[in-house]
CSV table of C-alpha atoms and ligand atoms in Angstrom, one decimal:
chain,number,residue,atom,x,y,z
H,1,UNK,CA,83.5,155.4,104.2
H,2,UNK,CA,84.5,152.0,103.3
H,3,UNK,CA,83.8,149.6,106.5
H,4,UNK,CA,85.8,146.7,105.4
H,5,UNK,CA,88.5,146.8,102.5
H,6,UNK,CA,90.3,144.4,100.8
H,7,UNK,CA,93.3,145.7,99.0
H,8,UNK,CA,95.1,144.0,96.0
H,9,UNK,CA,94.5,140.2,97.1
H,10,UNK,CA,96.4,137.6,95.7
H,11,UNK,CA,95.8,133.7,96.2
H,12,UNK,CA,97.4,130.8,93.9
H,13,UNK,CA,96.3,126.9,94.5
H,14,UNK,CA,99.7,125.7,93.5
H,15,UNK,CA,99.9,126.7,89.5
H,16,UNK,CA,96.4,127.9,89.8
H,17,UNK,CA,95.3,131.4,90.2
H,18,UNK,CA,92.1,131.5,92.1
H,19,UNK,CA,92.0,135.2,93.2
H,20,UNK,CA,94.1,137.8,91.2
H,21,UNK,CA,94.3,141.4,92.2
H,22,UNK,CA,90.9,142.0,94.1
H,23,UNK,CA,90.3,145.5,95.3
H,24,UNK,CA,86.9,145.9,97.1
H,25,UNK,CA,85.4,148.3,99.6
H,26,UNK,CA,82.1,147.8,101.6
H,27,UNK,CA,80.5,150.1,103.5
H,28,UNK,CA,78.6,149.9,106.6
H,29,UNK,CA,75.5,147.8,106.2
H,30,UNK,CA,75.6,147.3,102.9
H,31,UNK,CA,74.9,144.1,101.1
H,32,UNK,CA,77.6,142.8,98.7
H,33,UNK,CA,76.9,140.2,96.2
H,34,UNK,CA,79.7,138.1,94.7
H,35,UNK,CA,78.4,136.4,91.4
H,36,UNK,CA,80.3,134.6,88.7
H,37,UNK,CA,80.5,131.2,87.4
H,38,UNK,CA,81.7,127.8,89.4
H,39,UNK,CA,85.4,127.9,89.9
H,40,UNK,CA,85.8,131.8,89.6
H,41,UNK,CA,87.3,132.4,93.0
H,42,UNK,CA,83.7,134.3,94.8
H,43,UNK,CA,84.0,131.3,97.8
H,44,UNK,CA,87.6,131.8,98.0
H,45,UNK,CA,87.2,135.3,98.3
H,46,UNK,CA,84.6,134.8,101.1
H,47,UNK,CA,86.7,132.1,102.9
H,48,UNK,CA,89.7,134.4,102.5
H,49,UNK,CA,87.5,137.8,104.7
H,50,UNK,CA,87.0,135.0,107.4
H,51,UNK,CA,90.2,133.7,107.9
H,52,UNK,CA,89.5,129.7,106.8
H,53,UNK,CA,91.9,130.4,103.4
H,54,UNK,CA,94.7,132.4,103.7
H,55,UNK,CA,95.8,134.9,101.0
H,56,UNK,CA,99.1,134.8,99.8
H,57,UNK,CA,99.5,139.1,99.3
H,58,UNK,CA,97.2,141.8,99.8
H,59,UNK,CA,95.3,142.9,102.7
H,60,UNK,CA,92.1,142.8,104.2
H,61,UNK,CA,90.5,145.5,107.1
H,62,UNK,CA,87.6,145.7,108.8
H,63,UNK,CA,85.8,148.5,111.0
H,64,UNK,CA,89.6,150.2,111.0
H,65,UNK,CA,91.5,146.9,111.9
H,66,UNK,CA,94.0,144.9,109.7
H,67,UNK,CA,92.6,141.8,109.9
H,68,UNK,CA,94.8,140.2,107.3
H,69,UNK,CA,97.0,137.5,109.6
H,70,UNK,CA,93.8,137.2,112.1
H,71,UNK,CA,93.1,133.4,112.9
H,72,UNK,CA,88.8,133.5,111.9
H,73,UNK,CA,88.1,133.3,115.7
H,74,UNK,CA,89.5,136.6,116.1
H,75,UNK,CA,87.4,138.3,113.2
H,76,UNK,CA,84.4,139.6,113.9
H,77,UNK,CA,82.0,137.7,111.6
H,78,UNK,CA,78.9,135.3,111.7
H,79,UNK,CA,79.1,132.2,108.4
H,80,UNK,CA,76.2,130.6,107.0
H,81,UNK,CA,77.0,127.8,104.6
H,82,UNK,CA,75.5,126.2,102.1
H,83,UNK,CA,74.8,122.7,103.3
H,84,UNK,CA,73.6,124.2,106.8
H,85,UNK,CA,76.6,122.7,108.8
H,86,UNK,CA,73.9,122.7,112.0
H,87,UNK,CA,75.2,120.2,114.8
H,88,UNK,CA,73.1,117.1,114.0
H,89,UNK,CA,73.3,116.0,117.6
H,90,UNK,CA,72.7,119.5,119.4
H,91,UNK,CA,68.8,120.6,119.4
H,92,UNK,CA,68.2,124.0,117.8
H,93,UNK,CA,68.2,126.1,120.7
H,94,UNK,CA,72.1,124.2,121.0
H,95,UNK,CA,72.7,125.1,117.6
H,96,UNK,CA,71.4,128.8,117.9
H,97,UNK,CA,73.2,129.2,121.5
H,98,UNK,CA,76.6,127.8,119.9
H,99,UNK,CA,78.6,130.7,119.6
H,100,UNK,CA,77.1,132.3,122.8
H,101,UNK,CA,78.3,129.2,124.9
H,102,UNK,CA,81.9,129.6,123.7
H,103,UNK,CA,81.9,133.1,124.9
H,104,UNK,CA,81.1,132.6,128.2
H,105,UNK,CA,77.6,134.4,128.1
H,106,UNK,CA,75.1,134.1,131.2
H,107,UNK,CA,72.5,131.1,131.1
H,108,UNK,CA,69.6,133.4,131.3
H,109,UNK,CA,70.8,135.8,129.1
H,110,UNK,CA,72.0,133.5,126.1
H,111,UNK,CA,68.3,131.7,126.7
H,112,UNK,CA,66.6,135.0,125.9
H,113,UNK,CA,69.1,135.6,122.8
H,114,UNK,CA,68.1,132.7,121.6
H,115,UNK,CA,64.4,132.8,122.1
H,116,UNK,CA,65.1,136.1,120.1
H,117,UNK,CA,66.9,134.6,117.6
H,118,UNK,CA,64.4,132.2,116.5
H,119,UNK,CA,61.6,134.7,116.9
H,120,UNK,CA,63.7,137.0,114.3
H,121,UNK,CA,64.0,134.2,111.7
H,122,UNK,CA,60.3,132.9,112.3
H,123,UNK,CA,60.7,130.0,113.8
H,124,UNK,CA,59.7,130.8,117.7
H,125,UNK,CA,59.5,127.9,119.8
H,126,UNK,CA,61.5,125.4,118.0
H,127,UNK,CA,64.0,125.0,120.4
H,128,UNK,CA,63.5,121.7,121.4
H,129,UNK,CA,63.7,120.3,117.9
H,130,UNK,CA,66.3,118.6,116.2
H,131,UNK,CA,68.4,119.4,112.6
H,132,UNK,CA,66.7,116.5,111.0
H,133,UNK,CA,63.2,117.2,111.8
H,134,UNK,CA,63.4,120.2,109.9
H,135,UNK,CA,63.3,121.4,106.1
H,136,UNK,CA,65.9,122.8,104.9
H,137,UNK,CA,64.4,126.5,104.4
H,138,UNK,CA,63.9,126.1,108.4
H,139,UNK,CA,67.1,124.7,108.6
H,140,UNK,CA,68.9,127.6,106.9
H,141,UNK,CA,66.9,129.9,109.0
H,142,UNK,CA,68.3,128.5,112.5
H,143,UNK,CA,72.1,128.7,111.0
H,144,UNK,CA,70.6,131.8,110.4
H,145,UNK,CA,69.9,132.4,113.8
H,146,UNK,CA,72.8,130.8,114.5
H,147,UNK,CA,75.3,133.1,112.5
H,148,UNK,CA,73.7,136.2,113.9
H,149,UNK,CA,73.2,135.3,117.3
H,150,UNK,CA,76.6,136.8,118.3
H,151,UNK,CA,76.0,140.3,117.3
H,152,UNK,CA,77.9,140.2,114.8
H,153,UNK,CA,80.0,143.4,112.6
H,154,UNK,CA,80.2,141.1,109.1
H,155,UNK,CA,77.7,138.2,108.0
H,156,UNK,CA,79.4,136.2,105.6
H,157,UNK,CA,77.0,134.1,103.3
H,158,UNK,CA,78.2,131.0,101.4
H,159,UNK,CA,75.4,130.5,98.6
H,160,UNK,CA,72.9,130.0,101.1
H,161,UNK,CA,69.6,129.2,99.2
H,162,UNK,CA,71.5,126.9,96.5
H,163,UNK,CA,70.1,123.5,98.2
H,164,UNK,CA,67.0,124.8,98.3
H,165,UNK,CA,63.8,124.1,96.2
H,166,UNK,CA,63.0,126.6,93.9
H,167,UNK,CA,59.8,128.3,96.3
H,168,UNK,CA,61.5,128.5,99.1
H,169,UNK,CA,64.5,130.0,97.6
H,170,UNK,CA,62.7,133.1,96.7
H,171,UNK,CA,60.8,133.5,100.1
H,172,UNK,CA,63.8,132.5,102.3
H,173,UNK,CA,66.0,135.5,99.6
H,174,UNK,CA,63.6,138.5,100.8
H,175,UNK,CA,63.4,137.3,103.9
H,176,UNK,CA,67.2,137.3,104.6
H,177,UNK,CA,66.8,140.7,102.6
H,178,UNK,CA,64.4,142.1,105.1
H,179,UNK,CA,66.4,140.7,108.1
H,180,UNK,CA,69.9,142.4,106.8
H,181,UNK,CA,68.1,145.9,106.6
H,182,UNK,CA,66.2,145.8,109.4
H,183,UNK,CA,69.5,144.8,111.6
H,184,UNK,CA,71.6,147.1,109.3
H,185,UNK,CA,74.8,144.1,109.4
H,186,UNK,CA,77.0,144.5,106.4
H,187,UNK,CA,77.0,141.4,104.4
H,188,UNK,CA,78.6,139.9,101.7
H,189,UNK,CA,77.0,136.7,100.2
H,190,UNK,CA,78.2,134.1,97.4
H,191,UNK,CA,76.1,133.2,94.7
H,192,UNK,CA,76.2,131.7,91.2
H,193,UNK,CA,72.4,132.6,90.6
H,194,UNK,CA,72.0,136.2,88.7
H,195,UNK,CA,68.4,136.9,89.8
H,196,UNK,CA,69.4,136.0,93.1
H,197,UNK,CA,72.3,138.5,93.4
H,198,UNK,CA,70.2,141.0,91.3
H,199,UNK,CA,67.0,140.6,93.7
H,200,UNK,CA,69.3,141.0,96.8
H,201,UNK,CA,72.2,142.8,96.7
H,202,UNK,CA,73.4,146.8,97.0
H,203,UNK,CA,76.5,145.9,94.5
H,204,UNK,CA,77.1,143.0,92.9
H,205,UNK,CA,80.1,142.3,92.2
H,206,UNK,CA,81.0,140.2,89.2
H,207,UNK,CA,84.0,137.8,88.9
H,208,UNK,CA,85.5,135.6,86.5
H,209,UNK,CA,88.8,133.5,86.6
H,210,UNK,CA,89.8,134.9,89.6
H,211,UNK,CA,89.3,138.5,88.7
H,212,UNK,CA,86.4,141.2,89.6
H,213,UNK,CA,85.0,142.4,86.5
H,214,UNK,CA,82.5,144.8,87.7
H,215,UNK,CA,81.1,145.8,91.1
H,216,UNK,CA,77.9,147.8,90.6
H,217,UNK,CA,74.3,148.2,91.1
H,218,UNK,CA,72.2,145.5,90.0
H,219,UNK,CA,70.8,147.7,87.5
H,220,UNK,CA,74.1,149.3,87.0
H,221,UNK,CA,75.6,145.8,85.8
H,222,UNK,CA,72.5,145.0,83.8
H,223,UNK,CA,71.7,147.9,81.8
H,224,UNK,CA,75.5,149.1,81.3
H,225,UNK,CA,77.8,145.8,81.1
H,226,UNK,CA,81.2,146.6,81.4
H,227,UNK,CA,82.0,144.0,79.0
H,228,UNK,CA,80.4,141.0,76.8
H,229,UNK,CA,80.9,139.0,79.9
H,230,UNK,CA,79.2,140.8,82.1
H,231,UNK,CA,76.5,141.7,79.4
H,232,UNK,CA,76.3,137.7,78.7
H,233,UNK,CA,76.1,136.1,82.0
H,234,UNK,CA,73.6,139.2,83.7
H,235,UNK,CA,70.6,137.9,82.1
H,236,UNK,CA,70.3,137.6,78.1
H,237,UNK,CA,72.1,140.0,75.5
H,238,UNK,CA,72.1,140.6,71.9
H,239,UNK,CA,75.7,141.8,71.2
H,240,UNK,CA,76.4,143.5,67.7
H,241,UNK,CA,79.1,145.8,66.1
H,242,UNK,CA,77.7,148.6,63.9
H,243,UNK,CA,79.8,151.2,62.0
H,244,UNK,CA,78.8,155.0,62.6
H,245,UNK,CA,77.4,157.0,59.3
H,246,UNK,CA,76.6,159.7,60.7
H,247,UNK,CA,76.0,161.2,64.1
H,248,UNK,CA,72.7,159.0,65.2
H,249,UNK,CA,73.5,156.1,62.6
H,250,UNK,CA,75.1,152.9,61.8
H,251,UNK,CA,75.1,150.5,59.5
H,252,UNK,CA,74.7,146.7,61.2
H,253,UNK,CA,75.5,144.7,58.4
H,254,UNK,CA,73.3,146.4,55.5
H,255,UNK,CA,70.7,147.8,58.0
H,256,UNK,CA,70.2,151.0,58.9
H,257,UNK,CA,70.0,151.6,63.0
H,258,UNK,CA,69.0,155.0,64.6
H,259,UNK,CA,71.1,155.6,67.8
H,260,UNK,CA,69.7,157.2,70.6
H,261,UNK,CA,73.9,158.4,71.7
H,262,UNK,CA,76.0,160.5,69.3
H,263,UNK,CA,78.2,158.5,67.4
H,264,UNK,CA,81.2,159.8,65.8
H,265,UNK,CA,81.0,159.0,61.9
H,266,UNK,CA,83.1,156.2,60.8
H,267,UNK,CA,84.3,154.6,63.6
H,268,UNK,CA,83.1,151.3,64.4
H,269,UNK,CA,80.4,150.2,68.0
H,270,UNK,CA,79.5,147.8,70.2
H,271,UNK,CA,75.6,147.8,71.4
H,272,UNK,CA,74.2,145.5,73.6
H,273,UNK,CA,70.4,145.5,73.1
H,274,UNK,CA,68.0,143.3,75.6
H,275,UNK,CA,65.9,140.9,73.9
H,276,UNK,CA,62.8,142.1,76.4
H,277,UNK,CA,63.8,145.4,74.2
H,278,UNK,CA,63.5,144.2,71.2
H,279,UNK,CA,59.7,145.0,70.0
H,280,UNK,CA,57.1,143.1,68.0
H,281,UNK,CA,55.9,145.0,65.4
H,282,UNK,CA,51.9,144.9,64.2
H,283,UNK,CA,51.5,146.4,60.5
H,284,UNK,CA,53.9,147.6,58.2
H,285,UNK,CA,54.2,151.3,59.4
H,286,UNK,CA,57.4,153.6,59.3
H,287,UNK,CA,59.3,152.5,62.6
H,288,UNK,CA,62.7,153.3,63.4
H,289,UNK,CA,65.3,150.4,63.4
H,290,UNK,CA,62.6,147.7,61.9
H,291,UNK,CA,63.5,144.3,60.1
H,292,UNK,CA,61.7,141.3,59.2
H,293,UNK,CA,62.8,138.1,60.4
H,294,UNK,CA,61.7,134.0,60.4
H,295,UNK,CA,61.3,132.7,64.1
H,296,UNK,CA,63.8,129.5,64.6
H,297,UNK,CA,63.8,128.7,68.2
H,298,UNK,CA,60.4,129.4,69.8
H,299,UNK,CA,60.3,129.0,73.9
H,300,UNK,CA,56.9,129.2,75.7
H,301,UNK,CA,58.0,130.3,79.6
H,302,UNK,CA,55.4,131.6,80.9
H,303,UNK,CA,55.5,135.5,81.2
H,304,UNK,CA,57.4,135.4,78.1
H,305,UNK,CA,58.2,133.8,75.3
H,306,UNK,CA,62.1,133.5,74.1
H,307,UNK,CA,62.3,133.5,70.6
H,308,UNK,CA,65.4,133.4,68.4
H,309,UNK,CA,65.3,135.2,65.0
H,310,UNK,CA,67.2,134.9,61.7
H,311,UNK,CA,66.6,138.5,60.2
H,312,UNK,CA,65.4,138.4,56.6
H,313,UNK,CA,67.0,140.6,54.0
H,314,UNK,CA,70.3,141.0,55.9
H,315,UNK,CA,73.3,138.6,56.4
H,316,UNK,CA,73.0,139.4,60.2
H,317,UNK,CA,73.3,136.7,62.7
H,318,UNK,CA,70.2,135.8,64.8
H,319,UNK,CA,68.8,137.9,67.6
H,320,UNK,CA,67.3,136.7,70.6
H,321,UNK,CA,63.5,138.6,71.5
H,322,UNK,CA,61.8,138.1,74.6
H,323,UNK,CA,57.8,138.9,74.0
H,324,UNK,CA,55.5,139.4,77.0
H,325,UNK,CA,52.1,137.2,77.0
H,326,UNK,CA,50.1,140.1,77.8
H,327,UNK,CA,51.1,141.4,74.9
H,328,UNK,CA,51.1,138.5,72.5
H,329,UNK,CA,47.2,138.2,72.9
H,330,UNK,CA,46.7,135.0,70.6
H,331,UNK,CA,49.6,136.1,68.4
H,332,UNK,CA,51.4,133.1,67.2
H,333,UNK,CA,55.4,132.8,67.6
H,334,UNK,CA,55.8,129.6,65.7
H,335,UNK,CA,58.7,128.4,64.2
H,336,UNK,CA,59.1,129.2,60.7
H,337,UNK,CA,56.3,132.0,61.1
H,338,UNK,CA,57.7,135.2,59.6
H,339,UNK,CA,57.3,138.2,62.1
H,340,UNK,CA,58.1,142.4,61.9
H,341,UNK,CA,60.3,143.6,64.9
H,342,UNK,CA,62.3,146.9,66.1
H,343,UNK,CA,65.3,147.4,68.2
H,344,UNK,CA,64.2,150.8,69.6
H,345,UNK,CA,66.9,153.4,69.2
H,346,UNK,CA,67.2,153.8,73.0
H,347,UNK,CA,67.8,150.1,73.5
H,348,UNK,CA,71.2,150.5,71.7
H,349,UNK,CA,73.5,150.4,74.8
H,350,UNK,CA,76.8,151.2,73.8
H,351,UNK,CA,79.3,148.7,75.0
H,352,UNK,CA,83.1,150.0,76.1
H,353,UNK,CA,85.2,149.3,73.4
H,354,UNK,CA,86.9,145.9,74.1
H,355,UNK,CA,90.0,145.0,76.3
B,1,ATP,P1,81.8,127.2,93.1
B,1,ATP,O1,80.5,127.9,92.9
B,1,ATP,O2,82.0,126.1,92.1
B,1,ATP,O3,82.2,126.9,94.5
B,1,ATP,P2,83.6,129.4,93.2
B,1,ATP,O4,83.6,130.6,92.3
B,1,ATP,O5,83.1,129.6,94.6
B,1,ATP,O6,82.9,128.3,92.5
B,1,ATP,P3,86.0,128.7,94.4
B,1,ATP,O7,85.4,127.6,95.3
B,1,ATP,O8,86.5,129.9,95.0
B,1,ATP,O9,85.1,128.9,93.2
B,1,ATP,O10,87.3,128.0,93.7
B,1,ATP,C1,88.0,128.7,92.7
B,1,ATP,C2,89.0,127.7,92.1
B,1,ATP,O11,90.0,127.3,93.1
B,1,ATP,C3,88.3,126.4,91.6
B,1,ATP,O12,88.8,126.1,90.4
B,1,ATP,C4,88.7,125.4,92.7
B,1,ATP,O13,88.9,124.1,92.1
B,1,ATP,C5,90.0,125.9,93.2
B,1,ATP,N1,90.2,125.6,94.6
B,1,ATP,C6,89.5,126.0,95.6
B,1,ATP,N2,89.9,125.6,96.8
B,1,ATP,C7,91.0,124.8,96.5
B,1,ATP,C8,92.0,124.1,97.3
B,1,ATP,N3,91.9,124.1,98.6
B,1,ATP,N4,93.0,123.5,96.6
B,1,ATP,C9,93.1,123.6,95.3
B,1,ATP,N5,92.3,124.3,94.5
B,1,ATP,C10,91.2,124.9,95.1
């Protein structure tokens, strides 16, 4: 049952097209992500559920209403922005209370919501305090507080951990994670940041120029890409064309791969293979889908090492590998060194053929 739907949305800046034919459905308490790259229409799309941009065509219902023409102070939604957008001058117990004041609620009543409020988001007993003499993780937490103390249907989230440092990013994501599931609000948040959307959402929804271009699981939209852009901006991919020699093979440029999906013989595929996939071979012993090839781009990171490699023996462009360090132990991935790899047949992820 789709709780709030947004049917063939249109909205133009002028010449430009920042939303173009949006279909989405949400259900009740689910978590939405909308990812894509700066300028690709995901904050227009969130502005445009809560009534601060208006769409030119197309509609938008939620919990049954038609909410399309609805000024945002008759939509049922609490907004968290990015820059916090707390009342500087107002104490956080002001801030939190906000939305409870304009509606009129009982003094004792909004005090206890509040009290509440700040207890849900961690920060009990801060009322007192002011904006400025907090960080901006506690910050984000009170507007936060803020957004939900209202009881709100939709929370609407407008890449809410981008200002923050890179620590309290993370712990502020799983605890807005938590706090969404526990309360069972629907919610549709904005991000540019993959492993954000990925850690986070139920769907993620991808967009580009305006346009969705996938809406699925996180591991939906990482392990079966719709298309190279989705494959290419979820994480790292490795995308290469192969012709089909027979039911389980294909020839990639010379070499030989072993398919894990029947291929139908002559016709020409798209894989998309991970570079955590790709394996790093120890001796020379038979192995499916195995090539040598000189490292030329070696990157230490920590867990992993990136590596880009320039097979040997094949006019095949480079492939990007990404090797664990527990499994490297002491193994060198210096550039220049000469190394023994396979693409295991059940990496090969056959692409759709291409719009
Ligand atoms: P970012 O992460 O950079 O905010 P975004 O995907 O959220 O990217 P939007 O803010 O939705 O992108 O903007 C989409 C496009 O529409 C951008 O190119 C932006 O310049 C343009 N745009 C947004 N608001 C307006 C406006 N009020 N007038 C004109 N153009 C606008």
């Amino acid at each position: 049952m789709s709780h709030l739907h947004i049917h063939s949305l249109n909205k133009q800046f002028g010449q430009f097209t920042a939303l173009a034919d949006i279909e989405l459905t949400v259900a009740k308490g689910e978590f939405v992500v909308l990812l894509g790259p700066s300028g690709c229409g995901k904050t227009t799309l969130l502005r445009t559920i809560a009534g601060l941009e208006q769409q030119d065509s197309g509609t938008i219902s939620h919990a049954g209403r038609d909410i399309s023409a609805l000024p945002p102070g008759q939509r049922d939604y609490g907004i968290v922005f990015q820059s916090y957008a707390l009342f500087p001058n107002l104490n956080v117990g002001q801030n939190v209370a906000y939305g409870l004041n304009s509606r009129k609620a009982g003094r004792d009543a909004f005090r206890q919501r509040v009290d509440e409020m700040l207890a849900l988001v961690g920060l009990p007993g801060t009322e007192n305090k002011f904006p400025s003499q907090l960080s901006g993780g506690q910050q984000q937490r009170i507007a936060l507080a803020r957004a939900l103390a209202t009881r709100p249907d939709l929370l609407l989230l407008d890449e809410p951990l981008s200002a923050l440092d890179a620590i309290e990013r993370v712990r502020l994501r799983s605890e807005i994670r938590q706090l969404q599931q526990a309360l069972g609000v629907t919610t549709i948040m904005v991000t540019h940041d993959q492993e954000e959307a990925l850690a986070m959402a139920d769907r993620v929804v991808v967009m580009r120029s305006g346009r969705i271009q996938q809406i699925g699981t996180p591991h939906a939209i990482y392990r079966a890409p719709g298309n190279d852009f989705v494959a290419d901006f979820i994480g790292r991919s490795n995308l290469i064309t192969a012709r089909a020699i027979a039911p389980h093979q294909a020839d990639y440029g010379g070499l030989m791969l072993h398919s894990a999906q029947a291929l139908e013989t002559g016709k020409s595929y798209r894989f998309n293979v991970r570079p955590e996939d790709v394996q790093l071979l120890d001796g020379a012993e038979a192995q499916d889908n195995s090539l040598y090839a000189r490292i030329i781009k070696s990157e230490f990171l920590g867990a992993y090492t990136l590596v880009t490699l320039a097979p040997a023996h094949h006019s095949l462009p480079p492939l990007q590998a990404q090797f664990s360090s527990n499994y490297l132990a002491g193994r060198s991935l210096a550039v220049d060194s000469h190394v023994r790899i396979a693409i295991p047949a059940a990496s090969l992820c056959l692409m759709p053929d291409a719009a």
